[in-house]
Amino acid sequence: MFGLADPAGALREINECRQAYPDRYIKVSAYDAHRGRQTVALSFLVNRPPHEPGFRLDRQEGAGRNIRYTTHSYALDRPAGHRYGPQ
């Protein structure tokens, strides 16, 4: 939707996407073509699935008091296509 003059058109597209995919993440990215470059100026979520499994934080202790943290999505414990449905 490049060159959009009326924000109502963007909102209509967002609402149609939310109706078509109510159980998915939907992200909107706004681009800025200033100075001949197309870069993301603004990005945000407009929809989230009703059930989000969440994340686990794993702590790893190393030599010399080094501590590393990694995240693990609980959604990855389920097969693809069934990750965000009801438990």
GROMACS .gro file of C-alpha atoms in nm:
model
   87
    1MET     CA    1   0.000   0.000   0.000
    2PHE     CA    2   0.272   0.244  -0.098
    3GLY     CA    3   0.169   0.605  -0.153
    4LEU     CA    4  -0.144   0.572   0.057
    5ALA     CA    5  -0.302   0.912   0.119
    6ASP     CA    6  -0.594   0.807   0.343
    7PRO     CA    7  -0.518   0.612   0.665
    8ALA     CA    8  -0.872   0.465   0.656
    9GLY     CA    9  -0.757   0.241   0.371
   10ALA     CA   10  -0.476   0.096   0.583
   11LEU     CA   11  -0.713   0.041   0.876
   12ARG     CA   12  -0.960  -0.137   0.648
   13GLU     CA   13  -0.684  -0.372   0.528
   14ILE     CA   14  -0.575  -0.440   0.887
   15ASN     CA   15  -0.931  -0.523   0.994
   16GLU     CA   16  -0.981  -0.756   0.695
   17CYS     CA   17  -0.657  -0.933   0.777
   18ARG     CA   18  -0.760  -0.970   1.142
   19GLN     CA   19  -1.092  -1.123   1.035
   20ALA     CA   20  -0.921  -1.365   0.796
   21TYR     CA   21  -0.650  -1.469   1.046
   22PRO     CA   22  -0.782  -1.422   1.401
   23ASP     CA   23  -0.546  -1.684   1.546
   24ARG     CA   24  -0.222  -1.546   1.400
   25TYR     CA   25   0.027  -1.272   1.477
   26ILE     CA   26  -0.021  -0.977   1.241
   27LYS     CA   27   0.252  -0.716   1.214
   28VAL     CA   28   0.232  -0.381   1.038
   29SER     CA   29   0.548  -0.218   0.905
   30ALA     CA   30   0.550   0.143   0.788
   31TYR     CA   31   0.822   0.238   0.543
   32ASP     CA   32   0.997   0.569   0.493
   33ALA     CA   33   1.127   0.639   0.141
   34HIS     CA   34   1.296   0.962   0.249
   35ARG     CA   35   1.639   1.023   0.092
   36GLY     CA   36   1.586   0.750  -0.167
   37ARG     CA   37   1.603   0.462   0.081
   38GLN     CA   38   1.319   0.236   0.176
   39THR     CA   39   1.359   0.167   0.547
   40VAL     CA   40   1.117   0.062   0.818
   41ALA     CA   41   1.019   0.367   1.020
   42LEU     CA   42   0.755   0.205   1.239
   43SER     CA   43   0.660  -0.156   1.313
   44PHE     CA   44   0.405  -0.298   1.558
   45LEU     CA   45   0.172  -0.592   1.621
   46VAL     CA   46  -0.197  -0.539   1.551
   47ASN     CA   47  -0.316  -0.890   1.638
   48ARG     CA   48  -0.207  -1.175   1.862
   49PRO     CA   49  -0.340  -1.530   1.888
   50PRO     CA   50  -0.583  -1.585   2.175
   51HIS     CA   51  -0.347  -1.842   2.325
   52GLU     CA   52   0.025  -1.769   2.351
   53PRO     CA   53   0.232  -2.053   2.496
   54GLY     CA   54   0.506  -1.819   2.620
   55PHE     CA   55   0.879  -1.861   2.669
   56ARG     CA   56   1.116  -2.024   2.913
   57LEU     CA   57   1.443  -1.857   3.011
   58ASP     CA   58   1.736  -2.100   3.039
   59ARG     CA   59   2.040  -1.995   3.239
   60GLN     CA   60   2.385  -2.136   3.160
   61GLU     CA   61   2.679  -2.073   3.389
   62GLY     CA   62   3.024  -2.077   3.235
   63ALA     CA   63   3.383  -2.032   3.344
   64GLY     CA   64   3.484  -1.706   3.509
   65ARG     CA   65   3.134  -1.620   3.631
   66ASN     CA   66   3.003  -1.587   3.278
   67ILE     CA   67   2.630  -1.634   3.260
   68ARG     CA   68   2.437  -1.679   2.938
   69TYR     CA   69   2.063  -1.674   2.894
   70THR     CA   70   1.868  -1.829   2.610
   71THR     CA   71   1.496  -1.839   2.546
   72HIS     CA   72   1.292  -2.141   2.447
   73SER     CA   73   0.941  -2.105   2.307
   74TYR     CA   74   0.691  -2.348   2.452
   75ALA     CA   75   0.520  -2.345   2.113
   76LEU     CA   76   0.814  -2.540   1.968
   77ASP     CA   77   0.722  -2.833   2.193
   78ARG     CA   78   0.418  -2.894   1.971
   79PRO     CA   79   0.417  -2.991   1.601
   80ALA     CA   80   0.387  -2.727   1.330
   81GLY     CA   81   0.026  -2.635   1.259
   82HIS     CA   82  -0.078  -2.709   1.619
   83ARG     CA   83   0.142  -2.467   1.808
   84TYR     CA   84  -0.107  -2.189   1.884
   85GLY     CA   85  -0.433  -2.381   1.914
   86PRO     CA   86  -0.615  -2.471   2.235
   87GLN     CA   87  -0.429  -2.693   2.477
   0.00000   0.00000   0.00000
